[in-house]
Amino acid sequence: KALDEDKIVPYFQPIYNLKTNKIEKYEALVRLIDGNNVISPYYFLDISKKSKQYLQLTKIMIQKTFDYFRDKDFEFSINLTFEDIKSEYISSFIIELLKEYEIGHRVVFEIVESEEIDNFRKINEFFVTIREYGCKIAIDDFGSGYSNFEYLAKLNVDYIKIDGSLIKDILINKSSQNIVSMLVNFAKGQNVKTIAEFVSNKDILNKVRELGIDYVQGYYIKEPIASIDGLNDIISLREFS
């Protein structure tokens, strides 16, 4: 019903640069509108895969996010699974939009680990193609599984997003802090930028800044919202530094 009534929409969460102290990017996150309720993908994404509607959701998100940012001067990221990339339906659609909109230099594709990669050659071919349009690549939830390190070794990426489970416990769990520190140093050695998710308060922000992370996102900066208009003027009034 949501698909039929155009109730699948992107919400946008800002990504804050800890070096420049500015919002420079946004992540597009899928939401389902049900009357006055905004439904998280936690409640419908797995169902969409079982009902064979998942790729349709992906296509809608890509189209609407490109439309939204076509005249905005921000980098923006869209989540893709390996299933999306392997789908000719989705990969061809992405290339068509990159040709039409000519904003590839502001697009980041976040690769979400949903399944094991069984064909690195095909994935890398897709990456090579979209890089021709200026796109960047991020690996989401980095540090949540051993396979992430294999991905970073075999895939040429620009960003890693450190798994939120490590960030949210970073003040109370020395192991989480040590792992994050190790990941940051590893990323620097690979010339890859780091993004910390789940930054929910100023103490966590200060800790990840101290550890050398490049960007942060989370509810302390801002929750996902339907429109970014005027947001930077509001955010600039807050003290994050």
mmCIF file of C-alpha atoms in Angstrom:
data_model
loop_
_atom_site.group_PDB
_atom_site.id
_atom_site.type_symbol
_atom_site.label_atom_id
_atom_site.label_comp_id
_atom_site.label_asym_id
_atom_site.label_seq_id
_atom_site.Cartn_x
_atom_site.Cartn_y
_atom_site.Cartn_z
ATOM 1 C CA LYS A 1 0.000 0.000 0.000
ATOM 2 C CA ALA A 2 2.852 2.402 0.856
ATOM 3 C CA LEU A 3 4.432 1.708 -2.530
ATOM 4 C CA ASP A 4 1.138 2.243 -4.349
ATOM 5 C CA GLU A 5 0.418 5.505 -2.484
ATOM 6 C CA ASP A 6 3.965 6.939 -2.718
ATOM 7 C CA LYS A 7 4.535 6.735 1.036
ATOM 8 C CA ILE A 8 8.161 5.567 0.866
ATOM 9 C CA VAL A 9 10.362 8.618 1.486
ATOM 10 C CA PRO A 10 13.955 9.522 2.347
ATOM 11 C CA TYR A 11 14.813 11.215 5.637
ATOM 12 C CA PHE A 12 18.208 12.859 5.984
ATOM 13 C CA GLN A 13 20.713 12.751 8.837
ATOM 14 C CA PRO A 14 23.553 15.287 8.869
ATOM 15 C CA ILE A 15 27.202 14.229 9.002
ATOM 16 C CA TYR A 16 29.402 16.705 10.857
ATOM 17 C CA ASN A 17 33.067 17.357 10.014
ATOM 18 C CA LEU A 18 35.125 17.460 13.205
ATOM 19 C CA LYS A 19 37.961 19.297 11.460
ATOM 20 C CA THR A 20 35.949 22.144 9.905
ATOM 21 C CA ASN A 21 33.144 22.062 12.540
ATOM 22 C CA LYS A 22 30.505 22.116 9.802
ATOM 23 C CA ILE A 23 27.817 19.850 8.392
ATOM 24 C CA GLU A 24 29.151 18.777 5.022
ATOM 25 C CA LYS A 25 27.183 15.621 4.199
ATOM 26 C CA TYR A 26 23.851 13.903 4.685
ATOM 27 C CA GLU A 27 22.855 10.249 4.760
ATOM 28 C CA ALA A 28 19.530 9.331 3.154
ATOM 29 C CA LEU A 29 17.531 6.855 5.255
ATOM 30 C CA VAL A 30 14.334 5.143 4.137
ATOM 31 C CA ARG A 31 11.082 5.757 6.001
ATOM 32 C CA LEU A 32 7.491 4.580 5.500
ATOM 33 C CA ILE A 33 4.732 7.100 6.146
ATOM 34 C CA ASP A 34 1.592 5.590 7.690
ATOM 35 C CA GLY A 35 -0.866 8.387 8.431
ATOM 36 C CA ASN A 36 0.849 10.550 11.041
ATOM 37 C CA ASN A 37 3.418 7.863 11.845
ATOM 38 C CA VAL A 38 6.936 7.726 10.413
ATOM 39 C CA ILE A 39 7.981 4.065 10.366
ATOM 40 C CA SER A 40 11.606 2.952 10.701
ATOM 41 C CA PRO A 41 12.965 0.378 8.210
ATOM 42 C CA TYR A 42 13.504 -1.927 11.191
ATOM 43 C CA TYR A 43 9.809 -2.773 10.873
ATOM 44 C CA PHE A 44 9.530 -3.289 7.119
ATOM 45 C CA LEU A 45 12.881 -3.856 5.384
ATOM 46 C CA ASP A 46 13.132 -7.595 6.064
ATOM 47 C CA ILE A 47 9.484 -8.009 5.085
ATOM 48 C CA SER A 48 10.143 -6.217 1.793
ATOM 49 C CA LYS A 49 12.891 -8.727 1.006
ATOM 50 C CA LYS A 50 10.630 -11.695 1.722
ATOM 51 C CA SER A 51 7.846 -10.158 -0.394
ATOM 52 C CA LYS A 52 10.266 -9.412 -3.279
ATOM 53 C CA GLN A 53 9.613 -5.645 -3.026
ATOM 54 C CA TYR A 54 13.028 -4.668 -1.679
ATOM 55 C CA LEU A 55 14.589 -3.624 -5.000
ATOM 56 C CA GLN A 56 11.589 -1.399 -5.666
ATOM 57 C CA LEU A 57 12.257 0.364 -2.335
ATOM 58 C CA THR A 58 15.894 0.823 -3.301
ATOM 59 C CA LYS A 59 14.960 2.350 -6.656
ATOM 60 C CA ILE A 60 12.510 4.786 -5.046
ATOM 61 C CA MET A 61 15.118 5.870 -2.482
ATOM 62 C CA ILE A 62 17.763 6.470 -5.138
ATOM 63 C CA GLN A 63 15.385 8.447 -7.365
ATOM 64 C CA LYS A 64 13.969 10.626 -4.585
ATOM 65 C CA THR A 65 17.369 11.312 -3.017
ATOM 66 C CA PHE A 66 18.899 12.345 -6.350
ATOM 67 C CA ASP A 67 15.877 14.595 -6.967
ATOM 68 C CA TYR A 68 16.208 16.191 -3.532
ATOM 69 C CA PHE A 69 19.926 16.969 -3.725
ATOM 70 C CA ARG A 70 20.210 17.872 -7.396
ATOM 71 C CA ASP A 71 20.219 21.611 -6.562
ATOM 72 C CA LYS A 72 21.803 21.442 -3.079
ATOM 73 C CA ASP A 73 25.502 21.936 -2.460
ATOM 74 C CA PHE A 74 26.053 18.968 -0.141
ATOM 75 C CA GLU A 75 27.561 15.537 -0.479
ATOM 76 C CA PHE A 76 24.931 12.866 0.182
ATOM 77 C CA SER A 77 25.051 9.131 0.771
ATOM 78 C CA ILE A 78 22.693 6.330 -0.218
ATOM 79 C CA ASN A 79 22.785 2.819 1.249
ATOM 80 C CA LEU A 80 23.317 -0.122 -1.098
ATOM 81 C CA THR A 81 23.603 -3.821 -0.358
ATOM 82 C CA PHE A 82 25.666 -6.247 -2.400
ATOM 83 C CA GLU A 83 22.317 -7.575 -3.624
ATOM 84 C CA ASP A 84 21.550 -4.107 -5.050
ATOM 85 C CA ILE A 85 24.890 -3.916 -6.832
ATOM 86 C CA LYS A 86 24.523 -7.370 -8.338
ATOM 87 C CA SER A 87 21.051 -6.456 -9.613
ATOM 88 C CA GLU A 88 21.144 -5.252 -13.222
ATOM 89 C CA TYR A 89 17.818 -3.517 -12.492
ATOM 90 C CA ILE A 90 19.422 -1.309 -9.810
ATOM 91 C CA SER A 91 22.960 -0.893 -11.134
ATOM 92 C CA SER A 92 21.727 0.197 -14.583
ATOM 93 C CA PHE A 93 19.269 2.616 -12.988
ATOM 94 C CA ILE A 94 22.071 4.204 -10.956
ATOM 95 C CA ILE A 95 24.215 4.728 -14.048
ATOM 96 C CA GLU A 96 21.264 6.311 -15.878
ATOM 97 C CA LEU A 97 20.735 8.821 -13.048
ATOM 98 C CA LEU A 98 24.437 9.636 -12.826
ATOM 99 C CA LYS A 99 24.421 10.456 -16.530
ATOM 100 C CA GLU A 100 21.213 12.492 -16.309
ATOM 101 C CA TYR A 101 21.839 14.492 -13.121
ATOM 102 C CA GLU A 102 25.591 15.059 -13.452
ATOM 103 C CA ILE A 103 26.053 15.287 -9.677
ATOM 104 C CA GLY A 104 28.150 12.151 -9.191
ATOM 105 C CA HIS A 105 30.919 14.150 -7.493
ATOM 106 C CA ARG A 106 28.536 14.674 -4.546
ATOM 107 C CA VAL A 107 27.288 11.076 -4.278
ATOM 108 C CA VAL A 108 28.548 8.521 -1.756
ATOM 109 C CA PHE A 109 27.300 4.955 -1.905
ATOM 110 C CA GLU A 110 27.354 3.289 1.524
ATOM 111 C CA ILE A 111 27.812 -0.445 1.238
ATOM 112 C CA VAL A 112 25.761 -2.255 3.863
ATOM 113 C CA GLU A 113 26.880 -5.760 4.751
ATOM 114 C CA SER A 114 23.811 -7.905 4.176
ATOM 115 C CA GLU A 115 25.480 -10.996 2.803
ATOM 116 C CA GLU A 116 28.905 -12.329 1.935
ATOM 117 C CA ILE A 117 30.500 -11.023 -1.245
ATOM 118 C CA ASP A 118 30.784 -13.919 -3.647
ATOM 119 C CA ASN A 119 32.059 -11.905 -6.603
ATOM 120 C CA PHE A 120 34.573 -9.160 -5.824
ATOM 121 C CA ARG A 121 35.260 -8.714 -9.543
ATOM 122 C CA LYS A 122 31.659 -7.698 -10.280
ATOM 123 C CA ILE A 123 31.538 -5.352 -7.276
ATOM 124 C CA ASN A 124 34.806 -3.681 -8.265
ATOM 125 C CA GLU A 125 33.610 -3.295 -11.867
ATOM 126 C CA PHE A 126 30.591 -1.390 -10.549
ATOM 127 C CA PHE A 127 32.853 0.768 -8.361
ATOM 128 C CA VAL A 128 35.133 1.570 -11.292
ATOM 129 C CA THR A 129 32.107 2.615 -13.367
ATOM 130 C CA ILE A 130 30.558 4.924 -10.764
ATOM 131 C CA ARG A 131 33.953 6.453 -9.949
ATOM 132 C CA GLU A 132 34.069 7.622 -13.557
ATOM 133 C CA TYR A 133 31.183 9.909 -12.573
ATOM 134 C CA GLY A 134 33.014 11.116 -9.445
ATOM 135 C CA CYS A 135 31.180 8.989 -6.867
ATOM 136 C CA LYS A 136 32.741 7.896 -3.575
ATOM 137 C CA ILE A 137 32.391 4.625 -1.646
ATOM 138 C CA ALA A 138 31.841 3.994 2.075
ATOM 139 C CA ILE A 139 31.629 0.772 4.056
ATOM 140 C CA ASP A 140 28.892 0.901 6.692
ATOM 141 C CA ASP A 141 29.060 -0.688 10.180
ATOM 142 C CA PHE A 142 32.816 -1.193 9.953
ATOM 143 C CA GLY A 143 34.220 -3.227 12.831
ATOM 144 C CA SER A 144 31.076 -5.308 13.298
ATOM 145 C CA GLY A 145 32.551 -8.398 11.621
ATOM 146 C CA TYR A 146 35.859 -9.890 10.558
ATOM 147 C CA SER A 147 34.854 -9.747 6.900
ATOM 148 C CA ASN A 148 34.996 -5.941 6.967
ATOM 149 C CA PHE A 149 38.808 -6.039 6.896
ATOM 150 C CA GLU A 150 38.733 -8.299 3.868
ATOM 151 C CA TYR A 151 36.403 -5.832 2.143
ATOM 152 C CA LEU A 152 38.716 -2.917 2.866
ATOM 153 C CA ALA A 153 41.673 -4.866 1.497
ATOM 154 C CA LYS A 154 39.856 -5.851 -1.705
ATOM 155 C CA LEU A 155 37.611 -2.830 -2.323
ATOM 156 C CA ASN A 156 38.876 0.687 -2.999
ATOM 157 C CA VAL A 157 36.848 2.840 -0.566
ATOM 158 C CA ASP A 158 36.883 6.459 0.607
ATOM 159 C CA TYR A 159 35.136 6.204 3.997
ATOM 160 C CA ILE A 160 34.496 3.678 6.725
ATOM 161 C CA LYS A 161 31.597 4.197 9.124
ATOM 162 C CA ILE A 162 32.569 2.747 12.482
ATOM 163 C CA ASP A 163 29.867 0.492 13.859
ATOM 164 C CA GLY A 164 27.507 2.269 16.263
ATOM 165 C CA SER A 165 27.716 -0.516 18.852
ATOM 166 C CA LEU A 166 31.356 0.442 19.414
ATOM 167 C CA ILE A 167 30.688 4.187 19.542
ATOM 168 C CA LYS A 168 27.746 4.161 21.954
ATOM 169 C CA ASP A 169 29.801 2.256 24.584
ATOM 170 C CA ILE A 170 33.072 4.068 24.009
ATOM 171 C CA LEU A 171 32.974 5.949 27.343
ATOM 172 C CA ILE A 172 32.279 2.904 29.523
ATOM 173 C CA ASN A 173 33.938 0.066 27.633
ATOM 174 C CA LYS A 174 37.720 0.175 27.345
ATOM 175 C CA SER A 175 37.658 -2.592 24.729
ATOM 176 C CA SER A 176 35.349 -0.532 22.481
ATOM 177 C CA GLN A 177 37.672 2.451 22.873
ATOM 178 C CA ASN A 178 40.721 0.348 21.974
ATOM 179 C CA ILE A 179 39.001 -1.165 18.936
ATOM 180 C CA VAL A 180 37.912 2.260 17.672
ATOM 181 C CA SER A 181 41.433 3.607 18.160
ATOM 182 C CA MET A 182 42.833 0.652 16.221
ATOM 183 C CA LEU A 183 40.289 1.156 13.404
ATOM 184 C CA VAL A 184 41.106 4.862 13.139
ATOM 185 C CA ASN A 185 44.830 4.149 12.876
ATOM 186 C CA PHE A 186 44.187 1.385 10.362
ATOM 187 C CA ALA A 187 42.034 3.724 8.248
ATOM 188 C CA LYS A 188 44.635 6.494 8.344
ATOM 189 C CA GLY A 189 47.218 4.030 7.069
ATOM 190 C CA GLN A 190 44.890 3.213 4.167
ATOM 191 C CA ASN A 191 44.190 6.926 3.516
ATOM 192 C CA VAL A 192 40.513 6.340 4.316
ATOM 193 C CA LYS A 193 38.323 8.839 6.218
ATOM 194 C CA THR A 194 36.378 7.701 9.295
ATOM 195 C CA ILE A 195 32.795 8.441 10.346
ATOM 196 C CA ALA A 196 31.427 7.642 13.812
ATOM 197 C CA GLU A 197 27.737 6.796 14.070
ATOM 198 C CA PHE A 198 25.542 6.848 17.223
ATOM 199 C CA VAL A 199 27.106 10.018 18.654
ATOM 200 C CA SER A 200 24.401 10.748 21.208
ATOM 201 C CA ASN A 201 26.025 13.271 23.570
ATOM 202 C CA LYS A 202 28.870 15.756 23.878
ATOM 203 C CA ASP A 203 31.117 13.431 25.891
ATOM 204 C CA ILE A 204 31.048 10.811 23.131
ATOM 205 C CA LEU A 205 31.716 13.515 20.544
ATOM 206 C CA ASN A 206 34.713 14.757 22.485
ATOM 207 C CA LYS A 207 36.076 11.225 22.867
ATOM 208 C CA VAL A 208 35.862 10.372 19.152
ATOM 209 C CA ARG A 209 37.405 13.744 18.323
ATOM 210 C CA GLU A 210 40.267 12.891 20.685
ATOM 211 C CA LEU A 211 40.710 9.530 18.908
ATOM 212 C CA GLY A 212 41.108 11.269 15.546
ATOM 213 C CA ILE A 213 37.816 10.415 13.848
ATOM 214 C CA ASP A 214 37.027 12.719 10.901
ATOM 215 C CA TYR A 215 33.202 12.892 10.878
ATOM 216 C CA VAL A 216 30.321 12.164 13.248
ATOM 217 C CA GLN A 217 26.602 11.610 12.994
ATOM 218 C CA GLY A 218 23.975 10.818 15.579
ATOM 219 C CA TYR A 219 21.177 12.330 17.624
ATOM 220 C CA TYR A 220 23.534 14.741 19.400
ATOM 221 C CA ILE A 221 24.082 16.420 16.034
ATOM 222 C CA LYS A 222 20.564 15.825 14.678
ATOM 223 C CA GLU A 223 18.051 13.040 14.184
ATOM 224 C CA PRO A 224 17.011 12.116 10.621
ATOM 225 C CA ILE A 225 14.633 14.751 9.234
ATOM 226 C CA ALA A 226 12.380 15.152 6.193
ATOM 227 C CA SER A 227 13.893 18.471 5.059
ATOM 228 C CA ILE A 228 17.332 20.005 5.566
ATOM 229 C CA ASP A 229 16.213 23.540 4.660
ATOM 230 C CA GLY A 230 17.557 25.984 7.239
ATOM 231 C CA LEU A 231 19.142 23.204 9.293
ATOM 232 C CA ASN A 232 22.704 24.499 8.990
ATOM 233 C CA ASP A 233 21.675 27.892 10.370
ATOM 234 C CA ILE A 234 20.173 26.148 13.406
ATOM 235 C CA ILE A 235 23.084 23.749 13.875
ATOM 236 C CA SER A 236 25.649 26.557 13.668
ATOM 237 C CA LEU A 237 24.133 28.073 16.815
ATOM 238 C CA ARG A 238 25.012 24.942 18.838
ATOM 239 C CA GLU A 239 28.400 24.383 20.421
ATOM 240 C CA PHE A 240 30.035 21.188 19.156
ATOM 241 C CA SER A 241 33.678 22.196 19.285
#
